[in-house]
Amino acid sequence: MEKKPEKESNLYEFDSNATYKETVFSDKWKRYRSEEYFKYRDAWDRIPREKIATDFPMHLDIETTNMCNLRCPMCPRTIMVAKNEFSQLGMISREDYMNIIDEASAHGVKSIKLNYLGEPLMHPDVVWQVDYAKKNGILDIMMNTNGSLLTKKMGDDLLKAGLDNLYVSFDSIKPDVYSVQRKGVTIGHVIDNLYKFSQLRNEIRPSCQIRLSMVMYKGDKWQKEFEALKVMWEGIVDAVGYGWYVDHESTKHMDYDKQMGYYCAQLFQRTFLKYNGDVTICCVDDKDEMVMGNWRENSLKSIWNGDNYRKVRELHSSDKYYDISMCRRCYLPVSE
């Protein structure tokens, strides 16, 4: 894994993954990626670093469905559903999906992720979605999944369709702890699914990256879980990582201290398309506080270049991110 450059004194060096840590076992999958892929990854870092306002995002997060078959207690979706605050459930139509991909392809989008708060494997069109995007020039196709629906046939079909990255949530090696963290599935079921997928990946599409991630909490117990995960999955998956749990309910009225020089990289890289039509700026905007437009009603290009997005970018670019209420409550600026 590449060593990060040291930070210069008095100069903010953004890191959009500051709260995520991982151990890389293998980067063999990179050997099968094209030169175009590495140029795109270079632009992914360079464009926000230089605060370049592009005509279109490089990446789209597409919530193909907001439905999920699990009830994980740390998930904002679970919390909102329990409070009857979640939006109407549904699955994106083929027509809507095609419209998104067609516009994305026309404007040179390089990558997509097929989920937000839902489980993408619940959508009956998920294999077709991967295939359609790949055939229309999307370079890097990824998804997060809980792994419960990753049958051998599903894995085989996804790999043949062109899936490039699979990120699986996996929180514990202990069956009792796992059943609490990923409520609705057993650990053995997911282990079997993931192991079979890993074998298929090696045979069918070795360019597909497989990464496991857990939600990390304070305490030795959870650090030990992570160390155990590394032992369990080394040689099977490419990386194991974790992201710190942030209780957004308890911090929704709390402002973090302002960090001079901070700005958000995501504003220059990607945008989030919710199933309900809202387009938001941020991966933690589960309550749609910063809606930039509606993808069902307007083109993505007009939204990306619209007044709402321009204003937010200008505030972040001029050291005024703290003027935005949601950004004051964001933990990324204070993450190490």
Coordinates of C-alpha atoms in Angstrom, one line a residue:
M1 CA 0.0 0.0 0.0
E2 CA 1.3 3.4 -1.0
K3 CA 2.6 5.6 1.8
K4 CA 0.7 8.9 2.1
P5 CA 2.7 12.0 1.7
E6 CA 3.5 13.9 4.8
K7 CA 1.5 17.0 5.5
E8 CA 3.1 20.3 5.1
S9 CA 2.9 22.6 8.1
N10 CA 0.0 25.0 8.1
L11 CA -1.4 23.5 4.9
Y12 CA -4.5 21.4 4.9
E13 CA -4.1 18.1 3.0
F14 CA -7.6 16.7 2.4
D15 CA -8.3 13.1 2.8
S16 CA -11.9 12.0 1.9
N17 CA -11.2 8.6 3.6
A18 CA -9.7 10.0 6.8
T19 CA -12.1 8.0 8.9
Y20 CA -11.4 4.7 7.0
K21 CA -8.4 2.5 7.7
E22 CA -7.5 -0.7 5.9
T23 CA -5.0 -3.4 5.7
V24 CA -4.2 -4.4 2.1
F25 CA -3.4 -8.1 1.5
S26 CA -3.1 -7.9 -2.3
D27 CA -3.3 -5.4 -5.1
K28 CA -3.0 -8.1 -7.8
W29 CA -6.3 -6.9 -9.2
K30 CA -4.6 -3.7 -10.3
R31 CA -2.5 -5.6 -12.8
Y32 CA -5.6 -6.3 -14.8
R33 CA -6.8 -2.7 -14.9
S34 CA -6.3 -0.5 -18.0
E35 CA -4.2 2.6 -18.4
E36 CA -7.4 4.6 -18.6
Y37 CA -8.3 3.4 -15.1
F38 CA -5.2 4.8 -13.6
K39 CA -5.6 8.1 -15.4
Y40 CA -9.1 8.3 -13.9
R41 CA -7.7 7.6 -10.4
D42 CA -5.1 10.2 -10.8
A43 CA -7.8 12.7 -11.8
W44 CA -9.9 11.6 -8.8
D45 CA -7.1 12.9 -6.5
R46 CA -5.9 15.9 -8.6
I47 CA -9.3 17.5 -9.5
P48 CA -10.4 18.2 -5.9
R49 CA -6.8 19.0 -4.8
E50 CA -6.7 21.8 -7.4
K51 CA -10.4 22.7 -6.8
I52 CA -11.3 22.2 -10.4
A53 CA -15.0 22.7 -11.2
T54 CA -15.7 20.2 -13.9
D55 CA -18.7 20.2 -16.2
F56 CA -19.9 16.8 -14.9
P57 CA -19.0 14.6 -11.9
M58 CA -16.5 11.8 -12.4
H59 CA -18.6 9.4 -10.3
L60 CA -22.3 8.8 -9.5
D61 CA -23.7 7.1 -6.5
I62 CA -27.0 5.6 -7.7
E63 CA -29.5 4.4 -5.2
T64 CA -31.0 1.7 -7.4
T65 CA -33.2 0.7 -4.5
N66 CA -33.8 2.0 -0.9
M67 CA -35.0 -1.4 0.2
C68 CA -32.9 -3.7 2.5
N69 CA -33.3 -7.2 3.8
L70 CA -31.4 -6.6 7.1
R71 CA -31.9 -4.3 10.1
C72 CA -28.4 -3.4 11.1
P73 CA -28.7 -1.2 14.3
M74 CA -26.0 1.3 13.3
C75 CA -27.5 2.0 9.9
P76 CA -29.3 5.4 9.5
R77 CA -31.9 3.5 7.4
T78 CA -32.8 1.2 10.3
I79 CA -33.2 4.2 12.6
M80 CA -35.3 6.2 10.2
V81 CA -37.6 3.2 9.4
A82 CA -38.2 2.6 13.1
K83 CA -39.2 6.3 13.5
N84 CA -41.4 6.1 10.4
E85 CA -39.1 8.9 8.9
F86 CA -37.9 6.9 5.9
S87 CA -39.0 7.7 2.3
Q88 CA -41.3 5.5 0.3
L89 CA -39.7 2.3 -0.7
G90 CA -39.1 1.3 -4.3
M91 CA -36.7 0.2 -7.0
I92 CA -35.5 2.2 -9.9
S93 CA -37.0 1.4 -13.3
R94 CA -35.0 0.3 -16.3
E95 CA -36.0 3.4 -18.2
D96 CA -34.8 5.7 -15.4
Y97 CA -31.6 3.8 -15.0
M98 CA -30.9 3.9 -18.7
N99 CA -31.5 7.7 -18.7
I100 CA -28.9 8.2 -15.9
I101 CA -26.3 5.9 -17.5
D102 CA -26.8 7.4 -21.0
E103 CA -26.3 10.9 -19.7
A104 CA -23.3 9.8 -17.6
S105 CA -21.7 8.0 -20.6
A106 CA -22.2 11.0 -22.8
H107 CA -20.3 13.2 -20.4
G108 CA -17.5 10.8 -19.7
V109 CA -18.4 9.5 -16.2
K110 CA -15.7 7.0 -15.2
S111 CA -17.3 5.2 -12.2
I112 CA -20.6 4.4 -10.5
K113 CA -21.6 2.8 -7.2
L114 CA -25.0 1.0 -7.3
N115 CA -26.2 1.7 -3.8
Y116 CA -26.7 4.2 -1.0
L117 CA -29.0 3.2 1.9
G118 CA -30.4 0.1 0.2
E119 CA -29.1 -3.4 -0.6
P120 CA -28.3 -3.4 -4.4
L121 CA -28.6 -7.2 -4.7
M122 CA -32.3 -7.0 -3.9
H123 CA -33.0 -5.3 -7.2
P124 CA -34.0 -8.0 -9.8
D125 CA -32.2 -5.9 -12.5
V126 CA -28.8 -5.7 -10.7
V127 CA -26.9 -7.9 -13.2
W128 CA -28.5 -6.0 -16.1
Q129 CA -27.6 -2.7 -14.5
V130 CA -23.9 -3.7 -14.3
D131 CA -24.0 -5.0 -17.8
Y132 CA -25.7 -1.9 -19.2
A133 CA -23.2 0.4 -17.6
K134 CA -20.2 -1.5 -18.7
K135 CA -21.4 -1.7 -22.3
N136 CA -21.9 2.0 -22.2
G137 CA -18.4 2.8 -21.2
I138 CA -18.5 3.1 -17.4
L139 CA -14.9 2.2 -16.4
D140 CA -15.3 1.3 -12.7
I141 CA -18.5 -0.3 -11.4
M142 CA -18.8 -1.0 -7.7
M143 CA -21.3 -1.7 -5.0
N144 CA -21.5 -2.2 -1.2
T145 CA -23.5 -5.2 0.0
N146 CA -24.2 -7.1 3.1
G147 CA -23.4 -10.3 1.2
S148 CA -26.5 -12.2 2.2
L149 CA -27.9 -12.5 -1.3
L150 CA -24.5 -13.1 -3.0
T151 CA -25.4 -16.6 -4.2
K152 CA -23.0 -18.5 -6.5
K153 CA -25.2 -17.7 -9.5
M154 CA -25.4 -14.1 -8.6
G155 CA -21.7 -13.8 -8.2
D156 CA -21.1 -15.6 -11.5
D157 CA -23.5 -13.3 -13.3
L158 CA -22.2 -10.1 -11.8
L159 CA -18.6 -10.9 -12.6
K160 CA -19.4 -11.8 -16.2
A161 CA -21.5 -8.6 -16.5
G162 CA -18.4 -6.6 -15.6
L163 CA -18.4 -5.8 -11.8
D164 CA -15.1 -4.1 -10.8
N165 CA -15.3 -3.7 -7.1
L166 CA -17.3 -5.5 -4.4
Y167 CA -17.3 -4.1 -0.9
V168 CA -18.8 -6.4 1.8
S169 CA -19.9 -5.3 5.3
F170 CA -18.6 -7.9 7.8
D171 CA -18.3 -6.9 11.4
S172 CA -17.2 -9.9 13.5
I173 CA -15.9 -13.4 13.5
K174 CA -18.2 -14.3 16.4
P175 CA -21.6 -15.6 15.4
D176 CA -23.5 -14.0 18.3
V177 CA -21.9 -10.6 17.7
Y178 CA -22.4 -10.8 14.0
S179 CA -26.1 -11.6 14.3
V180 CA -26.5 -8.4 16.4
Q181 CA -24.5 -6.2 14.0
R182 CA -26.0 -7.6 10.8
K183 CA -29.5 -8.5 12.0
G184 CA -31.3 -10.9 9.7
V185 CA -28.5 -13.1 8.5
T186 CA -26.1 -15.6 9.9
I187 CA -22.3 -15.3 9.7
G188 CA -21.9 -18.8 8.1
H189 CA -24.2 -17.9 5.3
V190 CA -22.2 -14.8 4.4
I191 CA -18.9 -16.6 4.8
D192 CA -20.0 -19.3 2.3
N193 CA -21.2 -16.7 -0.2
L194 CA -18.1 -14.6 0.0
Y195 CA -15.7 -17.5 -0.2
K196 CA -17.4 -18.8 -3.4
F197 CA -17.4 -15.3 -4.9
S198 CA -13.7 -15.1 -4.2
Q199 CA -13.1 -18.3 -6.1
L200 CA -15.2 -17.2 -9.0
R201 CA -13.4 -13.8 -9.1
N202 CA -10.1 -15.6 -9.5
E203 CA -11.4 -17.7 -12.3
I204 CA -13.7 -15.2 -14.2
R205 CA -12.6 -11.6 -13.5
P206 CA -9.4 -11.3 -11.5
S207 CA -9.6 -7.5 -12.1
C208 CA -12.4 -7.3 -9.6
Q209 CA -11.4 -6.0 -6.2
I210 CA -12.9 -7.6 -3.1
R211 CA -12.8 -5.6 0.2
L212 CA -14.4 -6.3 3.6
S213 CA -15.2 -3.5 6.0
M214 CA -16.5 -3.4 9.5
V215 CA -18.0 -0.6 11.6
M216 CA -15.5 0.2 14.3
Y217 CA -16.4 1.3 17.9
K218 CA -14.2 2.4 20.8
G219 CA -12.8 -0.4 22.9
D220 CA -10.3 -3.2 22.7
K221 CA -13.1 -5.7 21.9
W222 CA -13.5 -4.2 18.5
Q223 CA -9.9 -3.8 17.7
K224 CA -9.5 -7.5 18.5
E225 CA -12.3 -8.2 16.1
F226 CA -10.5 -6.4 13.4
E227 CA -7.3 -8.2 14.0
A228 CA -9.2 -11.5 13.9
L229 CA -10.8 -10.5 10.6
K230 CA -7.4 -10.0 9.1
V231 CA -6.3 -13.5 10.1
M232 CA -9.6 -15.0 8.8
W233 CA -9.7 -13.3 5.4
E234 CA -6.0 -12.9 4.4
G235 CA -5.5 -14.7 1.1
I236 CA -9.2 -14.7 0.2
V237 CA -10.0 -11.0 -0.1
D238 CA -7.8 -8.1 -1.2
A239 CA -8.3 -5.9 1.8
V240 CA -10.0 -5.6 5.2
G241 CA -10.8 -2.2 6.7
Y242 CA -13.0 -0.3 9.1
G243 CA -14.8 3.0 9.4
W244 CA -15.5 4.6 12.8
Y245 CA -19.1 4.7 13.9
V246 CA -20.5 8.1 14.2
D247 CA -23.9 8.5 15.9
H248 CA -25.5 11.1 13.8
E249 CA -28.6 11.2 16.0
S250 CA -26.6 12.3 19.0
T251 CA -24.5 14.8 17.0
K252 CA -27.2 16.3 14.9
H253 CA -27.3 19.5 17.0
M254 CA -23.6 19.5 17.7
D255 CA -21.1 21.6 15.8
Y256 CA -17.5 20.6 15.5
D257 CA -14.7 23.2 15.8
K258 CA -13.9 24.9 12.5
Q259 CA -10.8 23.6 10.8
M260 CA -9.1 26.4 8.8
G261 CA -8.3 25.3 5.2
Y262 CA -10.7 22.4 5.1
Y263 CA -12.8 21.7 2.1
C264 CA -14.7 18.6 1.0
A265 CA -13.3 16.6 -1.9
Q266 CA -16.7 15.0 -2.8
L267 CA -18.0 18.3 -4.1
F268 CA -15.6 18.1 -7.0
Q269 CA -15.7 14.3 -7.6
R270 CA -19.2 12.8 -7.2
T271 CA -22.9 13.3 -6.6
F272 CA -25.5 11.1 -4.9
L273 CA -28.7 10.1 -6.6
K274 CA -31.4 9.0 -4.2
Y275 CA -34.2 6.7 -5.2
N276 CA -36.7 9.4 -4.2
G277 CA -35.2 11.7 -6.9
D278 CA -33.1 13.9 -4.6
V279 CA -29.6 14.7 -5.6
T280 CA -27.4 15.4 -2.6
I281 CA -23.8 16.4 -2.0
C282 CA -22.7 14.1 0.7
C283 CA -22.5 10.4 1.7
V284 CA -23.7 11.3 5.2
D285 CA -26.7 13.3 4.0
D286 CA -29.2 10.5 4.8
K287 CA -31.9 13.1 5.7
D288 CA -31.6 15.0 2.4
E289 CA -30.6 18.3 4.1
M290 CA -28.5 19.5 1.1
V291 CA -30.7 18.8 -1.9
M292 CA -29.2 20.2 -5.1
G293 CA -32.0 19.2 -7.4
N294 CA -34.1 16.2 -8.6
W295 CA -32.7 13.8 -11.1
R296 CA -36.2 12.7 -12.2
E297 CA -37.0 16.3 -13.2
N298 CA -33.7 17.8 -14.4
S299 CA -30.6 16.7 -16.2
L300 CA -27.6 15.8 -14.0
K301 CA -25.5 18.3 -15.9
S302 CA -27.8 21.2 -15.0
I303 CA -27.9 20.1 -11.4
W304 CA -24.1 19.7 -11.1
N305 CA -23.6 23.2 -12.7
G306 CA -26.6 24.8 -10.9
D307 CA -26.6 27.6 -8.5
N308 CA -27.1 25.3 -5.4
Y309 CA -23.9 23.3 -6.2
R310 CA -21.9 26.4 -7.2
K311 CA -22.7 28.1 -4.0
V312 CA -21.6 25.1 -1.9
R313 CA -18.4 24.7 -3.8
E314 CA -17.6 28.4 -3.5
L315 CA -18.1 28.3 0.2
H316 CA -15.8 25.3 0.6
S317 CA -13.2 26.7 -1.8
S318 CA -13.0 30.0 0.1
D319 CA -12.6 28.6 3.6
K320 CA -16.3 29.2 4.5
Y321 CA -17.5 25.6 4.7
Y322 CA -18.5 26.5 8.3
D323 CA -21.3 28.7 7.0
I324 CA -23.2 25.5 6.0
S325 CA -25.1 24.0 8.9
M326 CA -24.7 20.3 7.8
C327 CA -21.0 20.8 7.2
R328 CA -20.4 22.2 10.7
R329 CA -21.7 18.9 12.0
C330 CA -19.5 16.9 9.8
Y331 CA -16.7 14.8 11.5
L332 CA -14.4 14.7 8.5
P333 CA -12.7 18.0 9.1
V334 CA -11.6 16.9 12.6
S335 CA -10.6 13.4 11.6
E336 CA -7.0 12.4 11.8

